[in-house]
Amino acid sequence: MKKDKQIMTIVEGQAIVKEAQRLLTASSRRRFLRNGLTLGGIAMLTGCDLSGNANVEQALSRISRLNDRVQGWLFNGDRLAPVYPESMITRPFPFNAFYAEEDAPDINGDDYRLEVAGLVQDKRAWSLPQLHRMAQVSQVTRHICVEGWSAIGKWGGVPFANFLKVIGADLSARYVSFKCADDYYTSIDMATALHPQTIIALTYDGQTLPRKYGYPMKLRMPTKLGYKNPKHIQVIEVTNRFPGGYWEDQGYNWFGGS
């Protein structure tokens, strides 16, 4: 079985490379894309007006989807993102959202309940005390923003893989999606969900997670770009249906690896 899986992975990888070669050499339009863009940079074209050229828009969309496939194929669930000493923490850690800091959701932790849905055996809601009673870990890792800046912070919380196992999630499902109190939503692949550095963050720098950083909980993934790290999470769903995301539905790469 393991050998068959390895063969399938090799075949899939060869197919992805073949598709990349076809897209990037098929015509003069794609030659422009090949010379002017990188696969990792497609999602950063938000300042360009491409709406008047359907062919370019279609080409960008296809390469973006290809980029997702390539990143997913290259992702190694055992490879860790760099960790740093606490002396390198960025102070103050920047606030970042699609709204002003004063507009961040003000959530009552006593009333908060985390809902779980989809392909899970136990769909009971979780209170904050229940989450805090689970085994906790901490990490000092770098947050990388698609806007071009980065910052190092210290996050503490529950390994997400442990949480998924406790609720009886189908770990063979393709996606995990998140709906948030600030109307944000996003989704990730199951391999990233199970990565050892992916955590339900409940604290920042040893203190209760501040409102501006996502209270009462956020998902912290140092293997993903910042927009893939949802804050103020209210609902977690395990699914095989592609869920998209707030920025992803506007043209950003879905995989969003850092």
mmCIF file of C-alpha atoms in Angstrom:
data_model
loop_
_atom_site.group_PDB
_atom_site.id
_atom_site.type_symbol
_atom_site.label_atom_id
_atom_site.label_comp_id
_atom_site.label_asym_id
_atom_site.label_seq_id
_atom_site.Cartn_x
_atom_site.Cartn_y
_atom_site.Cartn_z
ATOM 1 C CA MET A 1 0.000 0.000 0.000
ATOM 2 C CA LYS A 2 2.810 2.419 0.919
ATOM 3 C CA LYS A 3 4.639 1.613 -2.320
ATOM 4 C CA ASP A 4 1.464 2.221 -4.341
ATOM 5 C CA LYS A 5 1.023 5.607 -2.637
ATOM 6 C CA GLN A 6 4.626 6.563 -3.442
ATOM 7 C CA ILE A 7 4.089 5.621 -7.090
ATOM 8 C CA MET A 8 0.896 7.690 -7.216
ATOM 9 C CA THR A 9 2.742 10.674 -5.716
ATOM 10 C CA ILE A 10 5.476 10.432 -8.364
ATOM 11 C CA VAL A 11 2.931 10.140 -11.173
ATOM 12 C CA GLU A 12 0.974 13.118 -9.854
ATOM 13 C CA GLY A 13 4.150 15.167 -9.561
ATOM 14 C CA GLN A 14 5.132 14.357 -13.142
ATOM 15 C CA ALA A 15 1.675 15.398 -14.324
ATOM 16 C CA ILE A 16 1.947 18.728 -12.500
ATOM 17 C CA VAL A 17 5.358 19.467 -14.008
ATOM 18 C CA LYS A 18 4.065 18.561 -17.476
ATOM 19 C CA GLU A 19 1.075 20.877 -17.054
ATOM 20 C CA ALA A 20 3.350 23.704 -15.873
ATOM 21 C CA GLN A 21 5.562 23.306 -18.927
ATOM 22 C CA ARG A 22 2.538 23.346 -21.232
ATOM 23 C CA LEU A 23 1.035 26.478 -19.680
ATOM 24 C CA LEU A 24 4.286 28.409 -19.637
ATOM 25 C CA THR A 25 5.459 27.668 -23.204
ATOM 26 C CA ALA A 26 2.277 27.331 -25.267
ATOM 27 C CA SER A 27 1.996 30.864 -26.719
ATOM 28 C CA SER A 28 3.361 34.397 -26.755
ATOM 29 C CA ARG A 29 0.846 35.415 -24.094
ATOM 30 C CA ARG A 30 2.084 32.700 -21.774
ATOM 31 C CA ARG A 31 5.656 33.608 -22.682
ATOM 32 C CA PHE A 32 4.878 37.029 -21.208
ATOM 33 C CA LEU A 33 3.583 35.369 -18.061
ATOM 34 C CA ARG A 34 6.645 33.133 -17.871
ATOM 35 C CA ASN A 35 9.057 36.037 -18.226
ATOM 36 C CA GLY A 36 7.178 38.513 -16.054
ATOM 37 C CA LEU A 37 5.769 36.431 -13.213
ATOM 38 C CA THR A 38 6.627 33.654 -10.804
ATOM 39 C CA LEU A 39 4.176 30.993 -9.688
ATOM 40 C CA GLY A 40 4.435 32.230 -6.124
ATOM 41 C CA GLY A 41 3.693 35.816 -7.140
ATOM 42 C CA ILE A 42 0.454 35.420 -9.089
ATOM 43 C CA ALA A 43 -1.712 36.268 -6.082
ATOM 44 C CA MET A 44 0.139 39.537 -5.470
ATOM 45 C CA LEU A 45 -1.132 41.216 -8.651
ATOM 46 C CA THR A 46 -3.899 43.025 -6.820
ATOM 47 C CA GLY A 47 -2.624 46.392 -8.044
ATOM 48 C CA CYS A 48 -2.937 45.495 -11.739
ATOM 49 C CA ASP A 49 -6.025 46.098 -13.830
ATOM 50 C CA LEU A 50 -6.576 42.851 -15.704
ATOM 51 C CA SER A 51 -10.331 43.100 -15.975
ATOM 52 C CA GLY A 52 -10.214 44.247 -19.606
ATOM 53 C CA ASN A 53 -8.347 41.208 -20.906
ATOM 54 C CA ALA A 54 -10.253 37.961 -20.521
ATOM 55 C CA ASN A 55 -7.402 35.880 -21.944
ATOM 56 C CA VAL A 56 -4.895 37.182 -19.401
ATOM 57 C CA GLU A 57 -7.453 36.802 -16.602
ATOM 58 C CA GLN A 58 -8.069 33.199 -17.617
ATOM 59 C CA ALA A 59 -4.356 32.460 -17.894
ATOM 60 C CA LEU A 60 -3.658 33.950 -14.472
ATOM 61 C CA SER A 61 -6.481 31.917 -12.960
ATOM 62 C CA ARG A 62 -5.182 28.698 -14.479
ATOM 63 C CA ILE A 63 -1.621 29.335 -13.310
ATOM 64 C CA SER A 64 -2.894 30.222 -9.853
ATOM 65 C CA ARG A 65 -4.719 26.893 -9.639
ATOM 66 C CA LEU A 66 -1.597 25.163 -10.908
ATOM 67 C CA ASN A 67 0.406 26.956 -8.223
ATOM 68 C CA ASP A 68 -1.919 25.506 -5.591
ATOM 69 C CA ARG A 69 -1.338 22.015 -6.961
ATOM 70 C CA VAL A 70 2.441 22.473 -7.070
ATOM 71 C CA GLN A 71 2.594 23.811 -3.505
ATOM 72 C CA GLY A 72 0.381 20.989 -2.253
ATOM 73 C CA TRP A 73 2.568 18.419 -3.973
ATOM 74 C CA LEU A 74 5.778 19.933 -2.557
ATOM 75 C CA PHE A 75 4.417 20.394 0.977
ATOM 76 C CA ASN A 76 6.186 18.189 3.534
ATOM 77 C CA GLY A 77 4.183 17.574 6.709
ATOM 78 C CA ASP A 78 7.361 16.733 8.608
ATOM 79 C CA ARG A 79 9.305 19.833 7.636
ATOM 80 C CA LEU A 80 9.194 22.544 10.297
ATOM 81 C CA ALA A 81 9.160 26.292 9.798
ATOM 82 C CA PRO A 82 12.062 28.143 11.492
ATOM 83 C CA VAL A 83 11.719 28.959 15.194
ATOM 84 C CA TYR A 84 13.403 31.899 16.923
ATOM 85 C CA PRO A 85 14.592 32.963 20.381
ATOM 86 C CA GLU A 86 12.205 35.195 22.341
ATOM 87 C CA SER A 87 14.747 38.010 22.077
ATOM 88 C CA MET A 88 13.778 38.303 18.394
ATOM 89 C CA ILE A 89 10.047 38.848 18.999
ATOM 90 C CA THR A 90 8.742 41.910 17.142
ATOM 91 C CA ARG A 91 7.415 44.447 19.652
ATOM 92 C CA PRO A 92 4.817 45.620 19.172
ATOM 93 C CA PHE A 93 3.550 42.850 16.918
ATOM 94 C CA PRO A 94 1.633 44.501 14.035
ATOM 95 C CA PHE A 95 -2.138 44.475 13.777
ATOM 96 C CA ASN A 96 -3.375 43.398 10.361
ATOM 97 C CA ALA A 97 -6.905 42.918 9.009
ATOM 98 C CA PHE A 98 -9.285 44.224 6.356
ATOM 99 C CA TYR A 99 -10.667 46.685 8.936
ATOM 100 C CA ALA A 100 -9.288 49.108 11.525
ATOM 101 C CA GLU A 101 -8.029 47.815 14.876
ATOM 102 C CA GLU A 102 -10.880 49.450 16.798
ATOM 103 C CA ASP A 103 -13.340 47.482 14.659
ATOM 104 C CA ALA A 104 -12.042 44.078 15.767
ATOM 105 C CA PRO A 105 -14.819 41.885 17.216
ATOM 106 C CA ASP A 106 -15.387 42.287 20.967
ATOM 107 C CA ILE A 107 -16.279 38.746 22.073
ATOM 108 C CA ASN A 108 -17.486 37.682 25.520
ATOM 109 C CA GLY A 109 -15.303 34.704 26.421
ATOM 110 C CA ASP A 110 -17.810 33.433 29.011
ATOM 111 C CA ASP A 111 -20.445 32.981 26.323
ATOM 112 C CA TYR A 112 -18.088 31.856 23.563
ATOM 113 C CA ARG A 113 -18.650 28.461 21.979
ATOM 114 C CA LEU A 114 -16.549 26.977 19.195
ATOM 115 C CA GLU A 115 -18.773 25.028 16.818
ATOM 116 C CA VAL A 116 -17.534 22.007 14.863
ATOM 117 C CA ALA A 117 -19.249 20.677 11.769
ATOM 118 C CA GLY A 118 -18.903 18.386 8.789
ATOM 119 C CA LEU A 119 -17.018 15.106 8.784
ATOM 120 C CA VAL A 120 -16.521 14.754 12.545
ATOM 121 C CA GLN A 121 -17.926 12.220 15.003
ATOM 122 C CA ASP A 122 -18.414 14.594 17.945
ATOM 123 C CA LYS A 123 -20.170 17.834 16.992
ATOM 124 C CA ARG A 124 -20.561 19.225 20.497
ATOM 125 C CA ALA A 125 -19.556 22.883 20.868
ATOM 126 C CA TRP A 126 -16.424 23.779 22.863
ATOM 127 C CA SER A 127 -16.090 26.411 25.573
ATOM 128 C CA LEU A 128 -12.859 28.307 26.205
ATOM 129 C CA PRO A 129 -12.176 26.500 29.522
ATOM 130 C CA GLN A 130 -12.418 23.171 27.700
ATOM 131 C CA LEU A 131 -9.875 24.310 25.112
ATOM 132 C CA HIS A 132 -7.535 25.652 27.792
ATOM 133 C CA ARG A 133 -7.641 22.298 29.632
ATOM 134 C CA MET A 134 -6.122 20.521 26.638
ATOM 135 C CA ALA A 135 -2.354 20.023 26.426
ATOM 136 C CA GLN A 136 -0.702 23.281 25.333
ATOM 137 C CA VAL A 137 2.433 24.062 23.318
ATOM 138 C CA SER A 138 4.128 27.328 22.342
ATOM 139 C CA GLN A 139 6.167 28.522 19.388
ATOM 140 C CA VAL A 140 8.135 31.603 18.408
ATOM 141 C CA THR A 141 7.669 31.793 14.653
ATOM 142 C CA ARG A 142 7.538 34.319 11.833
ATOM 143 C CA HIS A 143 4.280 35.681 10.448
ATOM 144 C CA ILE A 144 4.741 36.473 6.746
ATOM 145 C CA CYS A 145 2.259 38.860 5.138
ATOM 146 C CA VAL A 146 1.449 38.807 1.425
ATOM 147 C CA GLU A 147 1.862 42.623 1.526
ATOM 148 C CA GLY A 148 5.614 42.141 1.881
ATOM 149 C CA TRP A 149 6.332 42.502 5.621
ATOM 150 C CA SER A 150 6.972 39.933 8.331
ATOM 151 C CA ALA A 151 7.083 39.851 12.137
ATOM 152 C CA ILE A 152 8.090 37.316 14.786
ATOM 153 C CA GLY A 153 5.676 36.455 17.585
ATOM 154 C CA LYS A 154 5.159 33.927 20.362
ATOM 155 C CA TRP A 155 1.957 31.901 20.150
ATOM 156 C CA GLY A 156 0.612 29.293 22.553
ATOM 157 C CA GLY A 157 -2.237 26.848 22.313
ATOM 158 C CA VAL A 158 -3.497 23.419 21.326
ATOM 159 C CA PRO A 159 -1.905 21.394 18.510
ATOM 160 C CA PHE A 160 -4.644 21.377 15.894
ATOM 161 C CA ALA A 161 -3.975 17.741 14.993
ATOM 162 C CA ASN A 162 -4.763 16.763 18.587
ATOM 163 C CA PHE A 163 -8.023 18.702 18.510
ATOM 164 C CA LEU A 164 -9.075 17.080 15.236
ATOM 165 C CA LYS A 165 -8.394 13.630 16.662
ATOM 166 C CA VAL A 166 -10.364 14.377 19.841
ATOM 167 C CA ILE A 167 -13.471 15.398 17.866
ATOM 168 C CA GLY A 168 -13.145 12.336 15.650
ATOM 169 C CA ALA A 169 -12.476 14.251 12.454
ATOM 170 C CA ASP A 170 -12.114 12.314 9.220
ATOM 171 C CA LEU A 171 -8.379 12.829 8.712
ATOM 172 C CA SER A 172 -8.642 11.618 5.122
ATOM 173 C CA ALA A 173 -10.934 14.541 4.238
ATOM 174 C CA ARG A 174 -9.489 17.139 1.878
ATOM 175 C CA TYR A 175 -10.230 20.439 3.617
ATOM 176 C CA VAL A 176 -10.791 22.177 6.930
ATOM 177 C CA SER A 177 -12.692 25.464 6.760
ATOM 178 C CA PHE A 178 -13.093 28.323 9.247
ATOM 179 C CA LYS A 179 -15.814 30.935 9.764
ATOM 180 C CA CYS A 180 -14.991 33.897 11.975
ATOM 181 C CA ALA A 181 -16.756 36.558 14.038
ATOM 182 C CA ASP A 182 -15.382 39.330 11.795
ATOM 183 C CA ASP A 183 -17.065 37.758 8.723
ATOM 184 C CA TYR A 184 -13.712 36.408 7.561
ATOM 185 C CA TYR A 185 -13.528 32.870 6.248
ATOM 186 C CA THR A 186 -10.814 30.660 4.822
ATOM 187 C CA SER A 187 -9.839 27.021 4.424
ATOM 188 C CA ILE A 188 -6.756 24.822 4.414
ATOM 189 C CA ASP A 189 -5.675 21.404 3.215
ATOM 190 C CA MET A 190 -5.722 18.508 5.664
ATOM 191 C CA ALA A 191 -1.947 18.029 5.457
ATOM 192 C CA THR A 192 -1.425 21.556 6.796
ATOM 193 C CA ALA A 193 -4.111 21.019 9.441
ATOM 194 C CA LEU A 194 -2.134 18.028 10.745
ATOM 195 C CA HIS A 195 1.265 19.763 10.614
ATOM 196 C CA PRO A 196 2.901 19.751 14.090
ATOM 197 C CA GLN A 197 3.270 23.556 14.101
ATOM 198 C CA THR A 198 -0.386 24.251 13.268
ATOM 199 C CA ILE A 199 -2.057 25.255 16.536
ATOM 200 C CA ILE A 200 -5.271 26.665 17.929
ATOM 201 C CA ALA A 201 -3.673 29.800 19.397
ATOM 202 C CA LEU A 202 -5.190 30.850 22.740
ATOM 203 C CA THR A 203 -2.323 33.017 24.018
ATOM 204 C CA TYR A 204 0.139 35.561 22.691
ATOM 205 C CA ASP A 205 3.498 36.156 24.394
ATOM 206 C CA GLY A 206 2.362 34.226 27.454
ATOM 207 C CA GLN A 207 -0.874 36.188 27.938
ATOM 208 C CA THR A 208 -4.489 35.599 26.930
ATOM 209 C CA LEU A 209 -4.774 36.206 23.212
ATOM 210 C CA PRO A 210 -5.543 39.933 22.783
ATOM 211 C CA ARG A 211 -8.628 41.055 20.925
ATOM 212 C CA LYS A 212 -6.545 42.650 18.169
ATOM 213 C CA TYR A 213 -4.728 39.359 17.521
ATOM 214 C CA GLY A 214 -7.841 37.210 17.341
ATOM 215 C CA TYR A 215 -9.409 36.608 20.768
ATOM 216 C CA PRO A 216 -10.666 34.171 21.806
ATOM 217 C CA MET A 217 -8.781 31.941 19.380
ATOM 218 C CA LYS A 218 -7.056 31.958 16.018
ATOM 219 C CA LEU A 219 -5.357 29.319 13.924
ATOM 220 C CA ARG A 220 -1.609 29.843 13.810
ATOM 221 C CA MET A 221 0.251 28.229 10.884
ATOM 222 C CA PRO A 222 3.859 29.332 10.288
ATOM 223 C CA THR A 223 3.843 27.288 7.069
ATOM 224 C CA LYS A 224 1.182 29.600 5.571
ATOM 225 C CA LEU A 225 1.017 33.267 4.614
ATOM 226 C CA GLY A 226 -0.753 35.556 7.055
ATOM 227 C CA TYR A 227 -4.122 35.705 5.296
ATOM 228 C CA LYS A 228 -4.479 31.938 5.779
ATOM 229 C CA ASN A 229 -4.342 32.345 9.601
ATOM 230 C CA PRO A 230 -7.966 33.080 10.621
ATOM 231 C CA LYS A 231 -8.805 35.026 13.799
ATOM 232 C CA HIS A 232 -11.893 35.125 16.060
ATOM 233 C CA ILE A 233 -12.858 31.628 14.883
ATOM 234 C CA GLN A 234 -16.447 30.558 15.498
ATOM 235 C CA VAL A 235 -16.918 27.471 13.299
ATOM 236 C CA ILE A 236 -14.520 24.735 12.173
ATOM 237 C CA GLU A 237 -15.752 22.377 9.461
ATOM 238 C CA VAL A 238 -14.087 19.263 8.031
ATOM 239 C CA THR A 239 -15.194 18.705 4.454
ATOM 240 C CA ASN A 240 -14.446 17.334 1.008
ATOM 241 C CA ARG A 241 -16.250 20.276 -0.604
ATOM 242 C CA PHE A 242 -13.900 23.078 -1.662
ATOM 243 C CA PRO A 243 -14.707 26.002 0.696
ATOM 244 C CA GLY A 244 -12.640 28.847 -0.805
ATOM 245 C CA GLY A 245 -11.849 31.881 1.334
ATOM 246 C CA TYR A 246 -12.365 35.641 1.749
ATOM 247 C CA TRP A 247 -9.234 36.682 -0.157
ATOM 248 C CA GLU A 248 -8.955 33.472 -2.160
ATOM 249 C CA ASP A 249 -12.353 34.147 -3.758
ATOM 250 C CA GLN A 250 -10.942 37.520 -4.855
ATOM 251 C CA GLY A 251 -7.943 36.014 -6.649
ATOM 252 C CA TYR A 252 -5.356 35.155 -3.988
ATOM 253 C CA ASN A 253 -3.748 31.716 -4.150
ATOM 254 C CA TRP A 254 -5.713 29.195 -2.124
ATOM 255 C CA PHE A 255 -2.770 27.127 -0.798
ATOM 256 C CA GLY A 256 -0.941 30.234 0.435
ATOM 257 C CA GLY A 257 2.276 28.560 1.544
ATOM 258 C CA SER A 258 4.977 30.751 3.059
#
